[in-house]
Short mmCIF file of C-alpha atoms in Angstrom, two decimals:
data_model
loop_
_atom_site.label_atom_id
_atom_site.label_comp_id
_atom_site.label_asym_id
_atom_site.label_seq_id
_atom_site.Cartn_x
_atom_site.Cartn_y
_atom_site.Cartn_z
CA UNK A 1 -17.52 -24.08 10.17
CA UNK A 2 -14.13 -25.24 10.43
CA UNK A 3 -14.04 -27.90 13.60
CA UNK A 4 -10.88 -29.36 15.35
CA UNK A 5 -9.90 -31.90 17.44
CA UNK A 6 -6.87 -31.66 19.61
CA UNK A 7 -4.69 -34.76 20.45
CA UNK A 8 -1.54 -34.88 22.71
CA UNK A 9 1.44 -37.30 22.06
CA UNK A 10 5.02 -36.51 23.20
CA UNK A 11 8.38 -35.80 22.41
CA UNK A 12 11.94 -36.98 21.91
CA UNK A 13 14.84 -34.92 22.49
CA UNK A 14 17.80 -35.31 20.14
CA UNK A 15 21.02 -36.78 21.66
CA UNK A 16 22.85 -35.70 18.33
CA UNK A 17 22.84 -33.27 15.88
CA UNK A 18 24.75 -33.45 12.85
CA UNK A 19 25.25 -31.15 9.45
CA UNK A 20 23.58 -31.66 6.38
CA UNK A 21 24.60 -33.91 4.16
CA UNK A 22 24.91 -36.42 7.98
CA UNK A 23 21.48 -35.76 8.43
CA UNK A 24 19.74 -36.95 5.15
CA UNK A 25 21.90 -39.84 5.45
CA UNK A 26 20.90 -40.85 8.60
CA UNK A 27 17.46 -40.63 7.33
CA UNK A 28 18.05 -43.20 5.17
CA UNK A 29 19.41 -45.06 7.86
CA UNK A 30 16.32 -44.54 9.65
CA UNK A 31 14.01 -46.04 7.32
CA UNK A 32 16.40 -49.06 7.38
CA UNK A 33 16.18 -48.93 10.83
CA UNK A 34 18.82 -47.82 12.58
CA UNK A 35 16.92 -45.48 14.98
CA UNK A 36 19.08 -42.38 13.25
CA UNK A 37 20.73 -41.35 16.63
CA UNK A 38 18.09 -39.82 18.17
CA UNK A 39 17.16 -40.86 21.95
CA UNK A 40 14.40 -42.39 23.60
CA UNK A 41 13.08 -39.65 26.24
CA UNK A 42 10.41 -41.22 28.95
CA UNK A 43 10.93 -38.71 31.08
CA UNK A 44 10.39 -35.72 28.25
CA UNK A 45 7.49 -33.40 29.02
CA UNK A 46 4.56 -34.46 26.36
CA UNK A 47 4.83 -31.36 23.98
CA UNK A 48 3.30 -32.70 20.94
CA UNK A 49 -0.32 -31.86 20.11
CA UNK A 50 -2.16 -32.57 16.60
CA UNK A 51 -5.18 -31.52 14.83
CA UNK A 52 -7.76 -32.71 12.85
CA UNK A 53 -9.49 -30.18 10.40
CA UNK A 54 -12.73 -30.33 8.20
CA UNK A 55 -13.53 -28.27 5.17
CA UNK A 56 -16.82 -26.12 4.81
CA UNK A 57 -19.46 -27.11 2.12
CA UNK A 58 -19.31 -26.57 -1.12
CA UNK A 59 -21.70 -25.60 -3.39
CA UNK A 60 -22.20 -27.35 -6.90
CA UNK A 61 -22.87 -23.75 -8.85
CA UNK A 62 -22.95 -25.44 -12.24
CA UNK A 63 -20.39 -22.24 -13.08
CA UNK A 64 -17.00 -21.49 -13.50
CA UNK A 65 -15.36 -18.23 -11.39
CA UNK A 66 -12.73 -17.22 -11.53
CA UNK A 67 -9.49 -15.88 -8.97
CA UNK A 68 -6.75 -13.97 -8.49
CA UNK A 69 -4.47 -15.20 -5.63
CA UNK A 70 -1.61 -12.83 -4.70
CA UNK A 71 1.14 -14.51 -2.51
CA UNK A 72 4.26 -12.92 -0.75
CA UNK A 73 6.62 -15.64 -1.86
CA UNK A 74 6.28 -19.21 -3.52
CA UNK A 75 10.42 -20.20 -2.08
CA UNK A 76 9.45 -23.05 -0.03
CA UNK A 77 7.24 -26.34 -0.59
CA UNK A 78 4.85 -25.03 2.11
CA UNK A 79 4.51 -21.69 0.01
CA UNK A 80 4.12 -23.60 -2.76
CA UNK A 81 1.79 -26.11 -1.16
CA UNK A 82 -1.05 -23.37 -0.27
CA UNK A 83 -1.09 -22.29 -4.41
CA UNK A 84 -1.13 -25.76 -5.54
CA UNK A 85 -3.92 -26.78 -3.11
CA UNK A 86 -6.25 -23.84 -4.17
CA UNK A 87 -5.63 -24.54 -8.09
CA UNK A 88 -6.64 -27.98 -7.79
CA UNK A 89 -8.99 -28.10 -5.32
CA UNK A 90 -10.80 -25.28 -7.33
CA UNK A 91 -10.29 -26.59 -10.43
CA UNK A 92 -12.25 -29.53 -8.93
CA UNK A 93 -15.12 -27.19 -7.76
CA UNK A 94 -15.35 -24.36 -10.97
CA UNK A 95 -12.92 -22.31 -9.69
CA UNK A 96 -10.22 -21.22 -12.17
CA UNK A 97 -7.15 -19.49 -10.47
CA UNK A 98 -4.27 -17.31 -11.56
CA UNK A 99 -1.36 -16.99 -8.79
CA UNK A 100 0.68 -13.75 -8.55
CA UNK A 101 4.40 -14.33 -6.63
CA UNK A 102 5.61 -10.90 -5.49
CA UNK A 103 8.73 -13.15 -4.93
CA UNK A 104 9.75 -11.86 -1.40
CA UNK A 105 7.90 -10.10 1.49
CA UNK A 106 10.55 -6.77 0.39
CA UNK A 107 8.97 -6.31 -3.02
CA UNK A 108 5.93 -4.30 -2.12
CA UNK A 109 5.21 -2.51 -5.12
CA UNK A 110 5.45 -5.44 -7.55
CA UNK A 111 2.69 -7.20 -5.66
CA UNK A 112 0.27 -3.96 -5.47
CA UNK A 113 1.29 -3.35 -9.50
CA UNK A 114 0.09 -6.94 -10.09
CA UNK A 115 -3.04 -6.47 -7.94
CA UNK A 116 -3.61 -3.86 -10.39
CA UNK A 117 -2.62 -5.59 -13.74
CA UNK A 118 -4.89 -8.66 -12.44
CA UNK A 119 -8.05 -5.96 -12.13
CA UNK A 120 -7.49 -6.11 -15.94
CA UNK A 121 -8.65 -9.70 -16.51
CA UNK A 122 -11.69 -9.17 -14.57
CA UNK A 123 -11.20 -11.77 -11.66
CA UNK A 124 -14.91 -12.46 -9.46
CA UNK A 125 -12.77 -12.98 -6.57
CA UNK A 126 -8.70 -12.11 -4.94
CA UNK A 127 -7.23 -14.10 -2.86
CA UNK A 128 -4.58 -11.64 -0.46
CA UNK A 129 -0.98 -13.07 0.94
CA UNK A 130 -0.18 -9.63 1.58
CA UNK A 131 3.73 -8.86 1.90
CA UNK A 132 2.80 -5.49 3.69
CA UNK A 133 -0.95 -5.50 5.51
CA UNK A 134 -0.79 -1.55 5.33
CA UNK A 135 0.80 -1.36 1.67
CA UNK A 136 -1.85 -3.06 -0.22
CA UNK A 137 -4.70 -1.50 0.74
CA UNK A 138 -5.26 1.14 -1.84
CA UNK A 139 -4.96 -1.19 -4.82
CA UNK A 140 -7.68 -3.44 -2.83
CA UNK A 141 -10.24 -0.23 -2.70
CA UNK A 142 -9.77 -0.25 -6.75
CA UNK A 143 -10.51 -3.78 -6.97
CA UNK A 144 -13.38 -3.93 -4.70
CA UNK A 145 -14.95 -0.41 -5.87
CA UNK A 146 -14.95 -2.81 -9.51
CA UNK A 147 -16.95 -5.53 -7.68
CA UNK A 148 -14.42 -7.78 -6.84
CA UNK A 149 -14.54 -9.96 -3.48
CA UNK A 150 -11.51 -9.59 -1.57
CA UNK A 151 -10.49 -12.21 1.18
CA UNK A 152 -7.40 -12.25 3.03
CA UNK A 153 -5.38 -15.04 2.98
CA UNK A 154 -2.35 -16.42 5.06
CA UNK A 155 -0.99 -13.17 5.92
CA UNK A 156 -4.11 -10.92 6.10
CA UNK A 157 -3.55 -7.16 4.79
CA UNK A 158 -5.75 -4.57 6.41
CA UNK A 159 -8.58 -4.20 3.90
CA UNK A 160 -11.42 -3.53 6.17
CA UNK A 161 -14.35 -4.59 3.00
CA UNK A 162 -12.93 -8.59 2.90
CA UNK A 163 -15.67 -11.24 3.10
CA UNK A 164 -13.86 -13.38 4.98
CA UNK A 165 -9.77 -13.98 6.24
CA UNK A 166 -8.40 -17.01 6.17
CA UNK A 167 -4.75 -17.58 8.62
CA UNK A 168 -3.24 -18.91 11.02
CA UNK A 169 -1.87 -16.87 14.14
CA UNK A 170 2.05 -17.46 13.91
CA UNK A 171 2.49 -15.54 17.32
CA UNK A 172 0.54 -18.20 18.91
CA UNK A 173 2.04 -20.89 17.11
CA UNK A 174 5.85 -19.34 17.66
CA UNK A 175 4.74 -19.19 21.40
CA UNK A 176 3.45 -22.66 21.39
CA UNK A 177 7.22 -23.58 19.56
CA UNK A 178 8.70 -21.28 22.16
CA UNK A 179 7.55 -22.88 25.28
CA UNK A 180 7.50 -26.62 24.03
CA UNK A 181 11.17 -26.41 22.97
CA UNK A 182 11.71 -24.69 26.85
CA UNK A 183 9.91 -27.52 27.68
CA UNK A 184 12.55 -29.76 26.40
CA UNK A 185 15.33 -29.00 28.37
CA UNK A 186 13.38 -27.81 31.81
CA UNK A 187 12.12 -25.04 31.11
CA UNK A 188 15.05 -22.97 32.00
CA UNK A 189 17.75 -21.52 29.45
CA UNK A 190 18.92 -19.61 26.65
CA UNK A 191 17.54 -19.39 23.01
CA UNK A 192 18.38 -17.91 20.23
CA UNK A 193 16.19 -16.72 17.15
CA UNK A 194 16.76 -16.69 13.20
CA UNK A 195 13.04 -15.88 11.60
CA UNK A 196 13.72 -16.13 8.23
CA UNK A 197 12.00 -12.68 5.67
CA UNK A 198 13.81 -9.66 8.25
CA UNK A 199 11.19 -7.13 7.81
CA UNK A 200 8.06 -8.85 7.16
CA UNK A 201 4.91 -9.14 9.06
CA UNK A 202 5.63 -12.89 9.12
CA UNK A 203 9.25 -12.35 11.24
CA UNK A 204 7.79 -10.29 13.16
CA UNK A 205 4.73 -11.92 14.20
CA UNK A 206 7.19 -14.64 14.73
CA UNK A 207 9.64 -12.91 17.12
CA UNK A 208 6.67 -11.69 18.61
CA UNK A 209 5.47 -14.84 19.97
CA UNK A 210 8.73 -16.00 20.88
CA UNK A 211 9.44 -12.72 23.04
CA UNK A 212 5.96 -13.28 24.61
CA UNK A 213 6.48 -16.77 25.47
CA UNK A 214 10.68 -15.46 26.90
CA UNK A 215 8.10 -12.86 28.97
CA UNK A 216 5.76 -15.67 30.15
CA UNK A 217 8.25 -18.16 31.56
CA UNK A 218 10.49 -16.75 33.59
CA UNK A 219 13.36 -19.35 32.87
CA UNK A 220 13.55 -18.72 29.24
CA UNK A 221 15.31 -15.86 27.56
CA UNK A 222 16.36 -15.12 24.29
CA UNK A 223 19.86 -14.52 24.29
CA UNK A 224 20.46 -13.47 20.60
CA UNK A 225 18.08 -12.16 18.11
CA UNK A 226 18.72 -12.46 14.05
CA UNK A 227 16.40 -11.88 11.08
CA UNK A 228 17.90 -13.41 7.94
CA UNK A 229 16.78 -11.65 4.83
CA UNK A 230 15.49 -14.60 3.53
CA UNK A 231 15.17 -18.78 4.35
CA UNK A 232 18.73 -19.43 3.75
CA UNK A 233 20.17 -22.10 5.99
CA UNK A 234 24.17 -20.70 4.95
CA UNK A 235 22.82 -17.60 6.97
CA UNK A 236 21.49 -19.75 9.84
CA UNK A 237 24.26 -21.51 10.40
CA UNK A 238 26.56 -18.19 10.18
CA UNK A 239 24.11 -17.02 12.99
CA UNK A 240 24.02 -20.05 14.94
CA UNK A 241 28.34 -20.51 14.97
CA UNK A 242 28.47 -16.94 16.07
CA UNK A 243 26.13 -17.28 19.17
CA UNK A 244 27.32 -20.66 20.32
CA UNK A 245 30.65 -18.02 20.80
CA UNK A 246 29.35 -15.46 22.77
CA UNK A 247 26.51 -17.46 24.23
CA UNK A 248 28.34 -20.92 25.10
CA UNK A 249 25.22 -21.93 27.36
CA UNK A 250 23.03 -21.61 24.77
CA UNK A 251 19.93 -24.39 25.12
CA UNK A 252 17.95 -24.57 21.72
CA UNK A 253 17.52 -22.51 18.31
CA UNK A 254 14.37 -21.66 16.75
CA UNK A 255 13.97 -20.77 13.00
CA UNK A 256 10.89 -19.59 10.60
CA UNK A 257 11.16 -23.52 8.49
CA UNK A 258 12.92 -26.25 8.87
CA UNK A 259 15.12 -26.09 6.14
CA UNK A 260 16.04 -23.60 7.79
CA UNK A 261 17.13 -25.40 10.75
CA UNK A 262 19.29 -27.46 8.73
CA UNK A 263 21.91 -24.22 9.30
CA UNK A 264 21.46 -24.97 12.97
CA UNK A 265 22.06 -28.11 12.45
CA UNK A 266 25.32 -27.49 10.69
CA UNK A 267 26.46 -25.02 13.14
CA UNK A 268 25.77 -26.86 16.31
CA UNK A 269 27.83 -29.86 14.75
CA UNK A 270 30.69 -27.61 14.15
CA UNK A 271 30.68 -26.70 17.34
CA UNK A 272 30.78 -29.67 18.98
CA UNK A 273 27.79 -28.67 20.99
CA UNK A 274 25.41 -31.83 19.53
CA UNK A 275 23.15 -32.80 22.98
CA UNK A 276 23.38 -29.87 24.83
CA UNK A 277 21.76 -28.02 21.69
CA UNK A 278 18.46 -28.33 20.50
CA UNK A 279 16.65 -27.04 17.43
CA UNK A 280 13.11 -25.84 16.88
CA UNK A 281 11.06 -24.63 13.92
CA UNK A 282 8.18 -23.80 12.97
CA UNK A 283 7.23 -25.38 9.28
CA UNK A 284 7.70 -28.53 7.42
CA UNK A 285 8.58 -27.94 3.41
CA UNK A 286 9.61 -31.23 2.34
CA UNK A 287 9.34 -34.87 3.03
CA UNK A 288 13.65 -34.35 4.07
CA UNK A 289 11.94 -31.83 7.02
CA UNK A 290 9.84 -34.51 8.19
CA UNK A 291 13.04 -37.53 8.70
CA UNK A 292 14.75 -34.82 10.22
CA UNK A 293 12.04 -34.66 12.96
CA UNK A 294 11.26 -38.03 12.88
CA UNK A 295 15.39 -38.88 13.78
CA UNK A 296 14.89 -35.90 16.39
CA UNK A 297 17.58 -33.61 14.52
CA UNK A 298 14.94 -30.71 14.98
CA UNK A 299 13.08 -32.24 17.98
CA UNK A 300 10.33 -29.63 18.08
CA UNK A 301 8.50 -28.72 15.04
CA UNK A 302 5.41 -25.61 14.64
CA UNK A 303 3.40 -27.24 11.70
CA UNK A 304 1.06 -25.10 9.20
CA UNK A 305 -1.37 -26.66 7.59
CA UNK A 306 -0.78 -25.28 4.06
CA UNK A 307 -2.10 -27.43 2.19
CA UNK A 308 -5.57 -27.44 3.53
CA UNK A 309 -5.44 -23.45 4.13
CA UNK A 310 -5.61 -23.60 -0.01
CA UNK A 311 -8.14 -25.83 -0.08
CA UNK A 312 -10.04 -23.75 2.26
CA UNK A 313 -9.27 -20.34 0.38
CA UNK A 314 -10.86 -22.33 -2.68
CA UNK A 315 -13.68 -23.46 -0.67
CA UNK A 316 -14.66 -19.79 1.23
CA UNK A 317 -14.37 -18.05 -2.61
CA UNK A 318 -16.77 -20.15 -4.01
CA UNK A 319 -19.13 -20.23 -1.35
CA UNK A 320 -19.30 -16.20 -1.34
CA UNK A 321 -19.22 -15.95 -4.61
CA UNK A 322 -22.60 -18.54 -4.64
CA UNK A 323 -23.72 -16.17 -2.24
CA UNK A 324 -23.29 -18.69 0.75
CA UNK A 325 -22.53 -17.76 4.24
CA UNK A 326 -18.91 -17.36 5.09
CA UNK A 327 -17.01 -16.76 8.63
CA UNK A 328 -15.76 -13.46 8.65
CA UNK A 329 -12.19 -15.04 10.33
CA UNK A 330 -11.00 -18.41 10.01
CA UNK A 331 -8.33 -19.28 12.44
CA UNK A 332 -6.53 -21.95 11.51
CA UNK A 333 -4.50 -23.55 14.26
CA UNK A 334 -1.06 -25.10 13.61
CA UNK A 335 0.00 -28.67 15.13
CA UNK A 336 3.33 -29.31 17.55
CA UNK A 337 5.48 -32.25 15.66
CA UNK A 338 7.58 -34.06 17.64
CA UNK A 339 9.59 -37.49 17.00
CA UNK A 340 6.79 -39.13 18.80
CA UNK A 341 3.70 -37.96 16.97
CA UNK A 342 4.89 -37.12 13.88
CA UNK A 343 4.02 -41.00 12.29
CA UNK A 344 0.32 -40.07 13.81
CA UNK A 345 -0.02 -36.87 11.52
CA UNK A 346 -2.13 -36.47 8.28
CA UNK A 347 0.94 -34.39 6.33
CA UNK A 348 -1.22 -33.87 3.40
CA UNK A 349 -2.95 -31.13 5.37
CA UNK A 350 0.56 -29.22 5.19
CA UNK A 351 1.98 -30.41 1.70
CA UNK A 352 0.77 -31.05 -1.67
CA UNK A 353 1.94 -34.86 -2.53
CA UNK A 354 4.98 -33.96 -4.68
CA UNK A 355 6.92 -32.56 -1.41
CA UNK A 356 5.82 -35.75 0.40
CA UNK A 357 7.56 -38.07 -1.91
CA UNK A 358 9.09 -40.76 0.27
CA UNK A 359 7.54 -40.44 3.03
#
């Protein structure tokens, strides 16, 4: 049973916001030091909130399974993160595993051709990142009519048969991110939107949450909606110059990761708009994401815990393949970083150790 504990902690707001190549560098300033230029904020609503998270069980089987994992795209160290966490942490626990990267939420067929190429190594068990929930289905049928356990995983597809899904709810967390970056600047103002993978049930689940939190508090709005193709922070920025144009009141930007947001960053800079802009994300991918929060350059960040999510996928496939019980649903909740509470966070829950290197 996966158990939480919820913690609160609060926020900064960044006073300025500079491009890229500023920003790393005043990360090194901020390890010296220097504070990086972001201010203090008593009077900031607390926005932050952490987790804790346990992992099931698992059973010592004395044998060696073995996986398929299928994932939607490996671009980013998160994406990354949840593959390297379920090789090792299976590896660990007789679980060998052989990851599939379709290589973009667009390329639909190539993942549902190597769900069927995998069928012919005879995996016990396939793990699901589905790039379409609908699309995959039919190659799923084949693999479970051949005995194979199917669980969803990070972006469930809509096999009925799975044993158990394993994912977090990113409309939830993109309305928490929605309504704590509101927060941030009195609830009241404009936002605008760049979810990174245009098409996919990730953007969209994404945007979703962001409209729903626009619908919830009446003082929010989202002025300008883009979906970037992929996680491109050139095609942030782009967005982000154009909008701070037509949209001159414009109060925060929210993208999909926070490198990402480094586009924002860049644009906002540019245009001369640093403290009466704000940025948002949802996603850390590397330890430069995390001195970015920590100087309050993106002041309000939607964490997923990747890195445990693998460990967890690794964990729920052995334990239904020893025949254990399994949830049918794990819901894994994401934390709210903040320059406050971000020193207070276990970060090996969302990143494997090589994308934590200097932090």
């Amino acid at each position: 049973m996966l158990k939480l504990v919820h913690r609160s902690r609060g926020v900064r707001i960044a006073a300025s916001l500079v491009g890229l190549a500023l920003a790393l560098a005043a990360c090194s300033a901020a390890d010296n030091g220097s504070g990086g230029g972001a201010a203090a904020a008593e009077n900031v609503p607390d926005v932050g909130k952490l987790n804790t998270y346990t992992l099931p069980d698992v059973p010592d089987t004395g044998k060696t399974f073995k996986a398929a994992a299928f994932v939607a795209q490996q671009q980013q160290g998160d994406a990354i993160s949840y593959t390297q966490a379920l090789k090792e942490y299976g590896a660990k626990h007789g679980l060998d595993v052989d990851i599939y990267d379709a290589g973009g939420y667009a390329n639909i067929d190539k993942q549902i051709n190597q769900i069927r190429t995998a069928l012919t190594t005879h995996p016990d068990v396939m793990l699901v990142w589905a790039t379409d929930p609908n699309a995959v289905v039919p190659a799923l049928t084949e693999a479970a009519a051949q005995g194979v356990k199917i669980i969803n995983w990070i972006v469930p597809s809509a096999y009925g048969g799975a044993v158990s899904s394993i994912h977090t709810d990113f409309v939830q967390d993109s309305y928490n991110l929605t309504k704590a970056i509101g927060e941030t600047f009195g609830g009241e103002g404009k936002i605008v939107t760049a979810f990174g993978g245009c098409g996919g049930s990730y953007q969209r689940d994404l945007q979703a949450g962001a409209d729903k939190a626009a619908a919830d508090n009446p003082g929010l709005s989202i002025a300008v909606k883009e979906c970037p193709s992929d996680f491109d922070p050139s095609k942030v920025q782009e967005t982000v110059a154009n909008a701070l144009v037509s949209q001159p009141d414009v109060k925060a930007v929210l993208t999909s990761v926070v490198s990402q947001a480094v586009g924002a960053v860049n644009a906002i800079q540019a245009s001369h708009a640093e403290g009466h802009v704000t940025v948002g994300s949802g996603i850390l991918t590397s330890c430069d994401d995390v001195k970015l929060v920590k100087n309050g350059r993106v002041s309000v960040v939607s964490g997923i815990p990747s890195a445990y999510m693998g460990r967890l996928g690794a964990v729920v496939a052995i334990r239904a393949l020893a025949g254990e019980p399994v949830d049918p649903t794990y819901v894994v909740p994401g934390n709210v970083y903040t320059a406050k509470n971000i020193d207070d966070a276990d970060l090996t829950n969302d990143l494997t150790a090589q994308f934590l290197k200097g932090c």
